[in-house]
Coordinates of N, CA and C in Angstrom, one line a residue:
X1 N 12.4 16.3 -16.3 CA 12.9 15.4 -15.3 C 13.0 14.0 -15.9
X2 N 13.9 13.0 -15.4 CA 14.1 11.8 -16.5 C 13.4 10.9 -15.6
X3 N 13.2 9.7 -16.4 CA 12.3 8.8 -15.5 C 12.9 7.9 -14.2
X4 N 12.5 7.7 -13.7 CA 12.8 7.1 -12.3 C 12.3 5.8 -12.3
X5 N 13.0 5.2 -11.3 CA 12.0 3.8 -10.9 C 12.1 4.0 -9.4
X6 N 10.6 3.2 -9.3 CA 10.0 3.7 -7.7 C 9.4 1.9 -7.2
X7 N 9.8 1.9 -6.2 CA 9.2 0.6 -5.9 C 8.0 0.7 -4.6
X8 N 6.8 0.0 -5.3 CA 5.4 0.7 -3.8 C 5.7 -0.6 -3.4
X9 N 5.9 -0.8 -1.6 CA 5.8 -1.7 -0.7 C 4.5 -1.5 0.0
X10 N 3.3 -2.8 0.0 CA 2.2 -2.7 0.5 C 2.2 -4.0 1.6
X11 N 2.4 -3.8 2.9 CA 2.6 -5.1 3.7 C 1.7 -5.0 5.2
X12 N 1.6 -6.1 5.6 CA 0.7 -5.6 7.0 C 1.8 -5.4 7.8
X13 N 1.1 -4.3 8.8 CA 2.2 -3.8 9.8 C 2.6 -5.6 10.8
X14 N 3.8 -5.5 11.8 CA 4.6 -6.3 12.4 C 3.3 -6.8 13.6
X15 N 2.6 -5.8 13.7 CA 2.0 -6.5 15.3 C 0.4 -7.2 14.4
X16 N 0.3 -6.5 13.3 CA -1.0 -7.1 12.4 C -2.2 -6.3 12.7
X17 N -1.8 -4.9 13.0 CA -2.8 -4.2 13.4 C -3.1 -3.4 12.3
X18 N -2.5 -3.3 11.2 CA -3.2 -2.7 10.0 C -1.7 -2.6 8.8
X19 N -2.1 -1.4 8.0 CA -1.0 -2.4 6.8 C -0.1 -1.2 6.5
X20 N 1.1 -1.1 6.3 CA 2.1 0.0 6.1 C 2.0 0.3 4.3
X21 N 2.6 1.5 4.1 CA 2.4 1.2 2.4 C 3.6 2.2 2.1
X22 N 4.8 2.2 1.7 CA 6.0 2.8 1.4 C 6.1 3.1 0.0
X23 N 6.4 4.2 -0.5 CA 7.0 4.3 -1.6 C 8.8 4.7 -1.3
X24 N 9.4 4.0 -2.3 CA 11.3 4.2 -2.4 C 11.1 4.7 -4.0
X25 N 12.5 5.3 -3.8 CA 13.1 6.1 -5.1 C 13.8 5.0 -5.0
X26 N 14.5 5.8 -6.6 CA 16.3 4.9 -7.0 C 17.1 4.8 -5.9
X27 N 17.1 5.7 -4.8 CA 18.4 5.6 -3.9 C 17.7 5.4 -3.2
X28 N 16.6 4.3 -2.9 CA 16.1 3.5 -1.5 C 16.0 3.8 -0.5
X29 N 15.7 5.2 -0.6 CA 14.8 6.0 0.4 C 13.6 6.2 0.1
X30 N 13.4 6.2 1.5 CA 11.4 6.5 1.8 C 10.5 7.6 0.7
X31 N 10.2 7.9 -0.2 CA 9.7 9.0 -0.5 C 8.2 9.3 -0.2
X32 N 7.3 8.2 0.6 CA 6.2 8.9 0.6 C 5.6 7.2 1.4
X33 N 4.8 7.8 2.3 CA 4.2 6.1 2.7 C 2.9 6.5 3.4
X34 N 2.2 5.5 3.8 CA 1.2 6.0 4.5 C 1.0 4.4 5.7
X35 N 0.2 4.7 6.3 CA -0.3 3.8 7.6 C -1.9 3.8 7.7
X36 N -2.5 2.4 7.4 CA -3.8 2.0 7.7 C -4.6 1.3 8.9
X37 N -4.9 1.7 9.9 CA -5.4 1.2 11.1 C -6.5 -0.1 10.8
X38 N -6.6 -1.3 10.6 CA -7.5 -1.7 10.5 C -8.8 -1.6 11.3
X39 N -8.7 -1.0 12.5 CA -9.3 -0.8 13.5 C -10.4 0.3 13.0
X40 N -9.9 1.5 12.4 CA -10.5 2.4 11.8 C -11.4 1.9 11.0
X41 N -11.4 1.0 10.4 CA -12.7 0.4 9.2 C -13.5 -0.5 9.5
X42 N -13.1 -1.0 11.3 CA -14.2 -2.4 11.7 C -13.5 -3.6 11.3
X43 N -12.5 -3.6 11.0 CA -11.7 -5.1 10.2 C -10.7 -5.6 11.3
X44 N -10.5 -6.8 11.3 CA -9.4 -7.5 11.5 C -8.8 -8.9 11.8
X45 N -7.5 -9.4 11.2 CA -7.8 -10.2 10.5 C -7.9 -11.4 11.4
X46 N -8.4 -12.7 10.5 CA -9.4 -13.7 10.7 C -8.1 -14.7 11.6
X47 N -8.9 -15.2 12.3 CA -8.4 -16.3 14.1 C -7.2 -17.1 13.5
X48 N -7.8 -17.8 12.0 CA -7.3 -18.9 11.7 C -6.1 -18.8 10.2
X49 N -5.6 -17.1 10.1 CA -5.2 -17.1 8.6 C -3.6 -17.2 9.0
X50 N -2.7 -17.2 7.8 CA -1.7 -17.1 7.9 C -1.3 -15.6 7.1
X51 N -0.1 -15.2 7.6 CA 0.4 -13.6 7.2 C 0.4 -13.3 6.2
X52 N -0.2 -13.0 5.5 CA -0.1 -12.6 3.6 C 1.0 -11.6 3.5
X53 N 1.4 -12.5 2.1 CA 2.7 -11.6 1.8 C 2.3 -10.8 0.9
X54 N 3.5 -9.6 1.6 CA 3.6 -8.0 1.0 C 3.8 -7.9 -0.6
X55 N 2.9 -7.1 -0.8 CA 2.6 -6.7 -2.4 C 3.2 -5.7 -2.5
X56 N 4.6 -5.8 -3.9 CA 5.4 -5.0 -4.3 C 5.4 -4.8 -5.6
X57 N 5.4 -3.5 -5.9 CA 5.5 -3.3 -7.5 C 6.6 -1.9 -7.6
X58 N 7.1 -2.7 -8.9 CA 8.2 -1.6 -9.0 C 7.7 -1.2 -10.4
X59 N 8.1 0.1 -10.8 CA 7.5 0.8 -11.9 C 8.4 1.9 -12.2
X60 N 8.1 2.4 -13.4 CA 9.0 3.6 -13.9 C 7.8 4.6 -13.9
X61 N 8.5 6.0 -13.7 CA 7.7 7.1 -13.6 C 8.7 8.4 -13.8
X62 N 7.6 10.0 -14.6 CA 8.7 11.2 -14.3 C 7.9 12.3 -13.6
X63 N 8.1 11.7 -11.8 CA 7.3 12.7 -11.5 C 8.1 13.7 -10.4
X64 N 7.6 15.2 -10.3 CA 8.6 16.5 -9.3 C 7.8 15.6 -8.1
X65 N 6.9 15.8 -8.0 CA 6.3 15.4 -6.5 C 5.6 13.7 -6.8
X66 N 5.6 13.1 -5.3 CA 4.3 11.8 -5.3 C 4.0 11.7 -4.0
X67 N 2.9 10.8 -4.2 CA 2.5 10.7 -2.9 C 1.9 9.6 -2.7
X68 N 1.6 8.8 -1.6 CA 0.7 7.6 -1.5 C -0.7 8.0 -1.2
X69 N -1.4 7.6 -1.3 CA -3.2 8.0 -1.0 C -4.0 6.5 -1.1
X70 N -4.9 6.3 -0.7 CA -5.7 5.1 -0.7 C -7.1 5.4 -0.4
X71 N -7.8 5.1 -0.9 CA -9.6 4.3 -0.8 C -9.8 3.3 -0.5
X72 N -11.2 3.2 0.4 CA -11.5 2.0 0.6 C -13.0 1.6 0.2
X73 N -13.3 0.9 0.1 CA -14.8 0.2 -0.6 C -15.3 -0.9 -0.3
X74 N -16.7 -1.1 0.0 CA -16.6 -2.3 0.6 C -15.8 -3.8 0.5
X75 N -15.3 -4.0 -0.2 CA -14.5 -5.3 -0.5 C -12.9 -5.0 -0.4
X76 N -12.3 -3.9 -0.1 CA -10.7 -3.7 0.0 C -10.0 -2.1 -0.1
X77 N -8.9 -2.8 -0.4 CA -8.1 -1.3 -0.3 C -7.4 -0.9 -1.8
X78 N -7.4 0.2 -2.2 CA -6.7 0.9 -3.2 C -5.4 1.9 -2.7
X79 N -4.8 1.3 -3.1 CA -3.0 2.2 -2.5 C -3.0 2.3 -4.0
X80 N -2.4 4.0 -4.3 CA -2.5 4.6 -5.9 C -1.1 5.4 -5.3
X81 N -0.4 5.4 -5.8 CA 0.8 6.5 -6.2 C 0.5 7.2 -7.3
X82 N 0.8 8.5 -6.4 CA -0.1 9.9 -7.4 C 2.0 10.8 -7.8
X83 N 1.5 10.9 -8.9 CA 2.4 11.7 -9.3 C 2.7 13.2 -10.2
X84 N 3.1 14.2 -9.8 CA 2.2 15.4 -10.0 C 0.8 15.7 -10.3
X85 N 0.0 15.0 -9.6 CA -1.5 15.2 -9.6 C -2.4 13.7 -10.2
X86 N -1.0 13.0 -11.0 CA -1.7 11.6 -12.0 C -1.4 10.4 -11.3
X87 N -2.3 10.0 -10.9 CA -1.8 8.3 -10.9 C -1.5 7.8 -11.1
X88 N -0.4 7.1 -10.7 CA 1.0 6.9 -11.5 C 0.6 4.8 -12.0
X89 N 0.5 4.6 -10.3 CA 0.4 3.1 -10.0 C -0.6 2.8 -9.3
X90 N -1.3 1.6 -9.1 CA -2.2 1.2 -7.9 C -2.1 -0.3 -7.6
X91 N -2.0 -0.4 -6.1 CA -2.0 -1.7 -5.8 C -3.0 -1.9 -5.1
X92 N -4.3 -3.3 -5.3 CA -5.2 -3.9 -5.0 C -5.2 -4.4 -3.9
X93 N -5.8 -4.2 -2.4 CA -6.0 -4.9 -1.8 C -7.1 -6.0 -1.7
X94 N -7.1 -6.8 -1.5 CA -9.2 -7.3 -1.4 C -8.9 -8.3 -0.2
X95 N -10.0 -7.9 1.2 CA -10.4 -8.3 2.5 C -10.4 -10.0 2.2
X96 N -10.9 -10.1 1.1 CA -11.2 -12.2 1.6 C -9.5 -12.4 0.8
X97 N -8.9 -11.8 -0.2 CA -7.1 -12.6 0.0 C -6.2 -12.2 1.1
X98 N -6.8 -11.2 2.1 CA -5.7 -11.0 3.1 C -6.3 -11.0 4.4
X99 N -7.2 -12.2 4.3 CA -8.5 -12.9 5.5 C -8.7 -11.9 6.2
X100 N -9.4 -10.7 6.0 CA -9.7 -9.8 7.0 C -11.7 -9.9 7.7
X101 N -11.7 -9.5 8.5 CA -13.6 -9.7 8.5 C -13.5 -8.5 9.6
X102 N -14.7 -8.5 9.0 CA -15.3 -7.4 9.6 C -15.4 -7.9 11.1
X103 N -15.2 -7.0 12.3 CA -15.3 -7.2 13.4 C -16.5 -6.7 14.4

């Protein structure tokens, strides 16, 4: 398979209830995304922040399948694009650059 480019969109959802995470192919469809509740981890974000902007990385890759998957650890979020089994890419969240606190 020839290599691709894939672009990961990591942004907080519209109401600010937790954070969307998309992956697109070359023809700018969805290929794989996931949805994070901040609610699910005790977090949310702080009275006085303003909207952090969405973290995008475009990358080349040659993979049949991908997928989005994430971890979390005390200090943030790991969004990794897995591609036939390999991680391809990962994008960094961390709670104190996207004012989040524990609730």
């Amino acid at each position: 398979m020839p290599m691709e480019t894939y672009r990961l969109e990591v942004r907080e959802t519209e109401t600010a209830e937790g954070i969307d995470v998309d992956l697109y192919g070359e023809d700018d469809l969805v290929e794989a995304s996931t949805r994070v509740a901040y609610e699910e981890f005790g977090l949310e974000p702080a009275d006085d922040r303003e909207t952090p902007t969405a973290e995008v990385r475009e990358f080349r890759a040659d993979a049949m399948r991908t997928d989005v998957q994430f971890a979390r650890d005390p200090a943030g979020f790991d969004f990794r694009v897995v591609g036939d089994g390999d991680d391809i890419e990962t994008v960094r969240i961390e709670d104190e650059a996207w004012d989040l606190d524990d609730s």
